Coordinates of C-alpha atoms in Angstrom, one line a residue:
M1 CA 112.1 133.0 142.9
P2 CA 114.5 130.1 142.2
R3 CA 115.6 128.5 145.5
I4 CA 119.3 128.9 144.5
D5 CA 118.9 132.7 144.9
A6 CA 119.0 132.4 148.7
L7 CA 122.4 130.7 148.5
L8 CA 123.7 133.2 146.0
R9 CA 122.5 136.1 148.2
H10 CA 124.4 134.6 151.1
L11 CA 127.5 134.4 148.9
V12 CA 127.2 138.1 148.0
D13 CA 126.5 139.1 151.6
L14 CA 129.7 137.4 152.6
G15 CA 131.7 139.2 149.9
G16 CA 132.6 135.8 148.4
S17 CA 133.5 135.0 144.9
D18 CA 132.2 131.4 144.3
L19 CA 129.5 129.0 145.4
H20 CA 130.0 125.3 145.0
L21 CA 127.1 122.8 145.0
S22 CA 127.8 119.1 145.0
A23 CA 125.7 116.0 145.6
G24 CA 126.8 114.5 148.9
A25 CA 128.2 117.7 150.4
P26 CA 126.9 120.9 151.9
P27 CA 127.1 124.2 149.9
V28 CA 130.6 125.7 150.0
F29 CA 131.5 129.3 149.6
R30 CA 134.9 130.8 148.5
V31 CA 135.7 134.0 150.4
N32 CA 139.0 135.8 150.0
G33 CA 140.3 132.8 148.2
R34 CA 139.5 130.3 150.9
L35 CA 136.7 127.7 151.0
Q36 CA 134.1 128.0 153.8
K37 CA 131.7 125.1 154.4
T38 CA 128.2 126.0 155.6
R39 CA 126.1 124.4 158.3
H40 CA 123.6 123.3 155.6
P41 CA 123.1 119.5 155.6
P42 CA 124.7 117.7 152.7
L43 CA 122.7 118.0 149.4
D44 CA 121.4 114.8 148.0
P45 CA 121.6 114.2 144.2
G46 CA 118.0 115.1 143.7
E47 CA 118.4 118.4 145.4
V48 CA 121.2 119.6 143.2
E49 CA 119.4 118.5 140.1
D50 CA 116.2 120.4 141.2
L51 CA 118.2 123.5 142.0
L52 CA 119.7 123.6 138.6
A53 CA 116.6 122.5 136.8
E54 CA 114.9 125.7 138.0
I55 CA 117.4 128.0 136.2
L56 CA 118.5 125.9 133.2
S57 CA 116.6 125.4 129.9
D58 CA 115.6 121.9 128.7
E59 CA 118.2 122.3 126.0
E60 CA 120.9 123.1 128.5
I61 CA 120.0 120.2 130.8
A62 CA 120.1 117.9 127.7
R63 CA 123.6 119.1 126.9
L64 CA 124.7 118.6 130.5
E65 CA 123.5 115.1 130.5
D66 CA 125.0 114.4 127.1
E67 CA 128.4 116.1 127.4
G68 CA 128.9 115.9 131.2
D69 CA 129.5 119.6 131.8
L70 CA 127.9 122.9 130.8
D71 CA 128.9 126.6 130.9
F72 CA 126.1 129.0 131.4
S73 CA 125.3 132.4 132.9
Y74 CA 122.5 133.3 135.4
G75 CA 121.0 136.6 136.5
A76 CA 119.5 136.8 140.0
E77 CA 117.3 139.8 140.7
G78 CA 118.9 142.3 143.0
L79 CA 122.2 140.4 143.0
G80 CA 123.7 140.7 139.6
R81 CA 125.0 138.0 137.2
F82 CA 126.8 134.7 137.9
R83 CA 129.0 132.6 135.6
G84 CA 128.0 129.0 136.1
N85 CA 129.5 125.6 135.3
A86 CA 127.5 122.5 135.9
Y87 CA 129.1 119.0 135.7
T88 CA 128.5 115.4 136.6
H89 CA 130.7 113.4 139.0
R90 CA 130.5 110.0 140.7
K91 CA 127.9 111.1 143.2
G92 CA 125.6 113.0 140.8
W93 CA 125.5 116.6 139.7
A94 CA 127.6 119.5 140.8
A95 CA 127.9 123.2 140.0
A96 CA 130.2 126.2 140.6
F97 CA 128.9 129.8 140.4
R98 CA 131.2 132.8 140.1
W99 CA 129.7 136.2 141.1
I100 CA 130.0 138.9 138.5
P101 CA 129.4 142.4 140.0
G102 CA 126.8 144.5 138.2
A103 CA 129.1 146.9 136.5
P104 CA 132.8 146.3 135.5
P105 CA 135.3 148.0 137.8
T106 CA 137.6 150.5 136.3
L107 CA 141.2 149.7 135.6
E108 CA 142.2 152.1 138.4
Q109 CA 139.9 150.3 140.9
L110 CA 141.6 147.0 139.9
G111 CA 145.0 148.5 140.6
H112 CA 146.3 148.4 137.0
P113 CA 148.9 150.9 136.0
P114 CA 148.4 153.4 133.2
V115 CA 150.1 151.2 130.6
V116 CA 147.2 148.8 130.7
A117 CA 144.8 151.6 129.8
E118 CA 147.2 152.5 127.0
L119 CA 147.0 148.9 125.7
A120 CA 143.2 149.1 125.9
L121 CA 143.2 152.1 123.5
A122 CA 145.7 150.6 121.0
Q123 CA 144.6 151.2 117.4
R124 CA 145.5 147.7 116.3
G125 CA 147.3 144.5 117.3
L126 CA 146.9 141.7 119.9
V127 CA 146.7 142.2 123.7
V128 CA 146.6 139.0 125.8
V129 CA 145.4 138.9 129.4
T130 CA 146.7 135.7 131.0
G131 CA 146.8 133.8 134.3
P132 CA 145.4 130.8 136.0
T133 CA 141.7 130.0 136.4
G134 CA 140.1 132.4 138.8
S135 CA 142.8 135.1 138.5
G136 CA 140.4 137.9 137.3
K137 CA 141.1 137.8 133.6
S138 CA 137.5 138.4 132.6
T139 CA 137.3 141.3 135.0
T140 CA 140.4 142.9 133.5
L141 CA 139.1 142.5 130.0
A142 CA 135.7 144.0 130.9
A143 CA 137.5 147.0 132.5
M144 CA 139.5 147.4 129.3
I145 CA 136.4 147.4 127.2
Q146 CA 134.7 149.9 129.5
H147 CA 137.8 152.2 129.3
R148 CA 137.6 152.0 125.5
N149 CA 133.9 152.6 125.7
R150 CA 134.4 155.9 127.5
E151 CA 137.3 157.1 125.4
R152 CA 136.7 156.0 121.8
A153 CA 133.8 155.8 119.3
D154 CA 134.4 152.3 118.0
H155 CA 132.6 149.1 117.0
V156 CA 133.3 146.4 119.6
I157 CA 132.4 142.7 119.2
T158 CA 132.9 140.3 122.1
L159 CA 132.8 136.5 121.9
E160 CA 132.3 135.0 125.4
D161 CA 131.4 131.6 126.9
P162 CA 129.3 132.5 128.7
L163 CA 128.4 136.3 128.7
E164 CA 129.6 137.8 132.0
F165 CA 129.7 141.6 132.4
L166 CA 127.1 143.3 130.3
H167 CA 128.2 146.5 128.5
E168 CA 126.0 149.4 127.6
D169 CA 126.9 151.6 124.7
D170 CA 128.6 154.8 125.7
R171 CA 130.8 156.1 122.9
C172 CA 131.2 152.6 121.4
L173 CA 128.7 150.4 119.6
I174 CA 129.1 147.1 121.5
H175 CA 127.8 143.7 120.3
Q176 CA 128.2 140.8 122.8
R177 CA 127.9 137.3 121.5
E178 CA 127.7 134.1 123.5
V179 CA 129.3 130.9 122.2
R180 CA 126.6 128.3 121.3
R181 CA 123.8 130.8 121.7
H182 CA 124.9 133.4 119.1
A183 CA 127.9 131.6 117.5
R184 CA 128.7 127.9 117.1
S185 CA 132.3 128.3 118.5
F186 CA 134.9 130.9 119.2
A187 CA 136.5 130.2 115.8
A188 CA 133.2 130.5 114.0
G189 CA 132.2 133.7 115.8
L190 CA 135.6 135.2 115.1
R191 CA 135.4 134.2 111.4
A192 CA 132.0 135.9 111.2
A193 CA 133.2 139.0 113.1
L194 CA 135.9 139.6 110.5
R195 CA 133.0 140.5 108.1
E196 CA 131.2 142.7 110.6
D197 CA 133.4 145.8 110.5
P198 CA 134.7 145.7 114.0
D199 CA 137.4 148.0 115.5
V200 CA 137.9 145.8 118.6
L201 CA 137.4 142.1 119.0
L202 CA 137.3 140.4 122.4
V203 CA 137.9 136.7 122.3
G204 CA 137.0 135.2 125.7
E205 CA 139.4 132.2 125.2
M206 CA 141.9 131.5 122.5
R207 CA 141.4 127.7 123.0
D208 CA 142.7 126.2 119.7
T209 CA 145.0 126.8 116.8
E210 CA 142.3 128.0 114.5
T211 CA 141.1 130.6 116.9
I212 CA 144.7 131.8 117.6
A213 CA 145.4 132.0 113.9
M214 CA 142.3 134.1 113.1
A215 CA 143.1 136.4 116.1
L216 CA 146.6 137.0 114.7
T217 CA 145.1 137.6 111.2
A218 CA 142.6 140.1 112.6
A219 CA 145.3 141.9 114.6
E220 CA 147.5 142.1 111.5
T221 CA 144.6 143.6 109.4
G222 CA 144.0 146.6 111.5
M223 CA 141.8 145.6 114.5
L224 CA 142.6 145.5 118.2
V225 CA 142.1 141.9 119.4
L226 CA 141.9 141.3 123.2
G227 CA 142.1 137.6 124.2
T228 CA 143.0 135.3 127.1
L229 CA 145.2 132.3 127.7
H230 CA 145.9 130.3 130.8
T231 CA 149.7 130.8 130.9
Q232 CA 151.7 131.9 134.0
S233 CA 154.0 134.6 132.6
A234 CA 154.4 136.9 129.7
A235 CA 157.2 134.9 128.1
K236 CA 155.3 131.7 128.4
T237 CA 152.3 133.4 126.7
V238 CA 154.5 134.1 123.7
D239 CA 155.7 130.5 123.6
R240 CA 152.2 129.2 124.0
I241 CA 151.0 131.1 121.0
I242 CA 153.9 129.9 118.8
D243 CA 153.8 126.3 120.1
A244 CA 150.1 126.1 119.1
F245 CA 151.2 125.8 115.5
P246 CA 153.0 122.9 113.6
A247 CA 156.8 123.3 113.5
G248 CA 156.8 124.2 109.8
Q249 CA 154.6 127.2 110.5
Q250 CA 156.3 128.6 113.6
D251 CA 158.8 130.9 111.8
Q252 CA 155.9 132.6 110.0
V253 CA 153.9 132.8 113.3
R254 CA 157.0 134.4 115.1
A255 CA 157.1 137.0 112.4
M256 CA 153.4 137.7 112.6
L257 CA 153.5 137.9 116.4
A258 CA 156.5 140.1 116.5
E259 CA 154.6 142.5 114.3
S260 CA 151.1 142.3 115.8
L261 CA 151.6 141.8 119.5
R262 CA 151.0 144.9 121.6
G263 CA 151.3 143.6 125.1
V264 CA 150.7 140.9 127.7
V265 CA 149.1 141.3 131.1
A266 CA 149.8 138.2 133.3
Q267 CA 148.0 138.3 136.6
V268 CA 147.4 136.3 139.8
L269 CA 145.1 137.1 142.7
L270 CA 146.7 137.6 146.1
R271 CA 145.2 137.7 149.6
R272 CA 145.5 141.1 151.2
A273 CA 147.5 141.2 154.5
D274 CA 144.5 142.7 156.3
G275 CA 142.2 139.9 155.2
R276 CA 139.9 142.3 153.3
G277 CA 139.7 140.8 149.9
R278 CA 142.3 140.2 147.2
V279 CA 144.6 142.3 145.0
A280 CA 146.1 141.5 141.6
G281 CA 149.8 140.7 141.2
L282 CA 150.8 141.8 137.7
E283 CA 153.4 141.0 135.1
I284 CA 153.3 143.4 132.1
L285 CA 155.0 143.0 128.8
V286 CA 155.0 145.8 126.2
N287 CA 156.2 144.8 122.7
V288 CA 159.0 147.3 122.3
P289 CA 161.5 146.7 119.4
A290 CA 163.8 144.6 121.7
V291 CA 161.0 142.2 122.5
A292 CA 159.9 142.0 118.9
H293 CA 163.4 141.1 117.9
L294 CA 163.6 138.3 120.5
I295 CA 160.2 136.9 119.3
R296 CA 161.3 137.0 115.7
E297 CA 164.7 135.3 116.5
G298 CA 163.1 132.6 118.8
K299 CA 164.9 133.9 121.9
T300 CA 161.8 134.3 124.1
F301 CA 163.8 133.0 127.1
Q302 CA 165.5 136.5 127.1
I303 CA 162.2 138.3 127.4
P304 CA 162.2 138.5 131.2
S305 CA 165.5 140.4 131.1
V306 CA 163.9 143.0 128.8
I307 CA 160.9 143.3 131.1
Q308 CA 163.1 143.7 134.2
T309 CA 164.8 146.7 132.7
G310 CA 161.7 148.2 130.9
R311 CA 160.1 150.0 133.8
K312 CA 160.1 153.3 131.8
Q313 CA 157.9 151.6 129.2
G314 CA 155.5 150.4 131.9
M315 CA 156.9 146.8 132.0
Q316 CA 157.3 144.8 135.2
L317 CA 158.1 141.3 136.2
L318 CA 155.6 139.6 138.6
D319 CA 158.3 139.3 141.2
Q320 CA 159.0 143.0 141.0
H321 CA 155.4 143.8 141.6
L322 CA 155.2 141.2 144.5
L323 CA 158.1 143.0 146.2
E324 CA 156.3 146.3 145.9
L325 CA 153.2 144.9 147.4
V326 CA 155.2 143.4 150.3
N327 CA 157.0 146.7 150.9
T328 CA 153.7 148.6 151.1
K329 CA 152.3 145.9 153.4
T330 CA 149.5 145.2 151.0
I331 CA 150.3 141.4 151.1
T332 CA 152.4 139.3 153.4
P333 CA 155.9 138.0 152.5
E334 CA 154.5 134.5 152.8
E335 CA 151.7 135.2 150.3
A336 CA 154.2 136.7 147.9
L337 CA 156.5 133.8 148.1
R338 CA 153.7 131.4 147.3
H339 CA 153.4 133.1 143.9
A340 CA 157.0 134.2 143.1
Q341 CA 158.4 132.9 139.9
N342 CA 162.0 132.8 141.2
R343 CA 161.4 131.7 144.8
A344 CA 165.0 131.6 145.9
L345 CA 165.9 135.0 144.6
F346 CA 162.7 136.5 145.8
E347 CA 163.3 135.1 149.3
R348 CA 166.7 136.8 149.4
M349 CA 165.2 140.1 148.2
V350 CA 162.5 140.1 150.9
S351 CA 165.0 139.3 153.6
A352 CA 167.5 142.0 152.4
P353 CA 167.9 145.0 154.7

């Protein structure tokens, strides 16, 4: 058994999310969003290299040494899977491991409202799950795929870097492909997928203009495309997609996006008031005709107003959801204020009788 499994077991026993290994420091766990140092003595550079060498292939080690960082996945017997990133720094090697529970949670378990399940079952178009690093985007996407898997008989192709949750066929036929192992890049994998008769494409990260362009094309031609970005709100997600293209193409992209976008789920992870784990704070945009008009006309700054008044369509601003979570005592006002988009207004809403 690789020696790192003992540290990963400790992480799981603590209910933590991440393990950090770094030359010159003891192992560190992240539990409920906070870092916890262990009593383990600092790791010397050779120890970190030895721990990683036990679980990485020679090819992966060569790529780490050549490029300075490496994404990978690792399965530990009895513990589940872990998403890993190894990298070099001034003291030697370091690595971060993110625990991936064995089976994806359901959308209901994640606290997502019914509109997210509706987006997961859309016949065609683009759905973007967005948020900062570590906000649970991959988990939400996995739950959406599982929901589709239970409800529809479709062909699903995922492009991930690395593979995280593993899906078994239920009603769907699911092919999971890992970037660099099964496809040269997201763009190359997406280009190939367009010839593989998919009903649903999951693009783990829409990192570049080429990938975004092909995702839009796929969404326009009758597939459901699920993807992620690292934006902070629904409106900024729309801007990020448009701004990825040269100015001369942006009018065309606005028209394509106004037609193909189905929705945006923007999320952050919040510490629960009782200290028992975290809960998602959600902003949800549904591309109703008013939103499509604003996208087409380049007036995305008005999108938050449409979201605010679109509760009947399942829409909500992040600050609206934060206020609900405060009122139900799920999170503290202080935690909500840390993540509020309009801090001054939110502070007044929380303090109002």
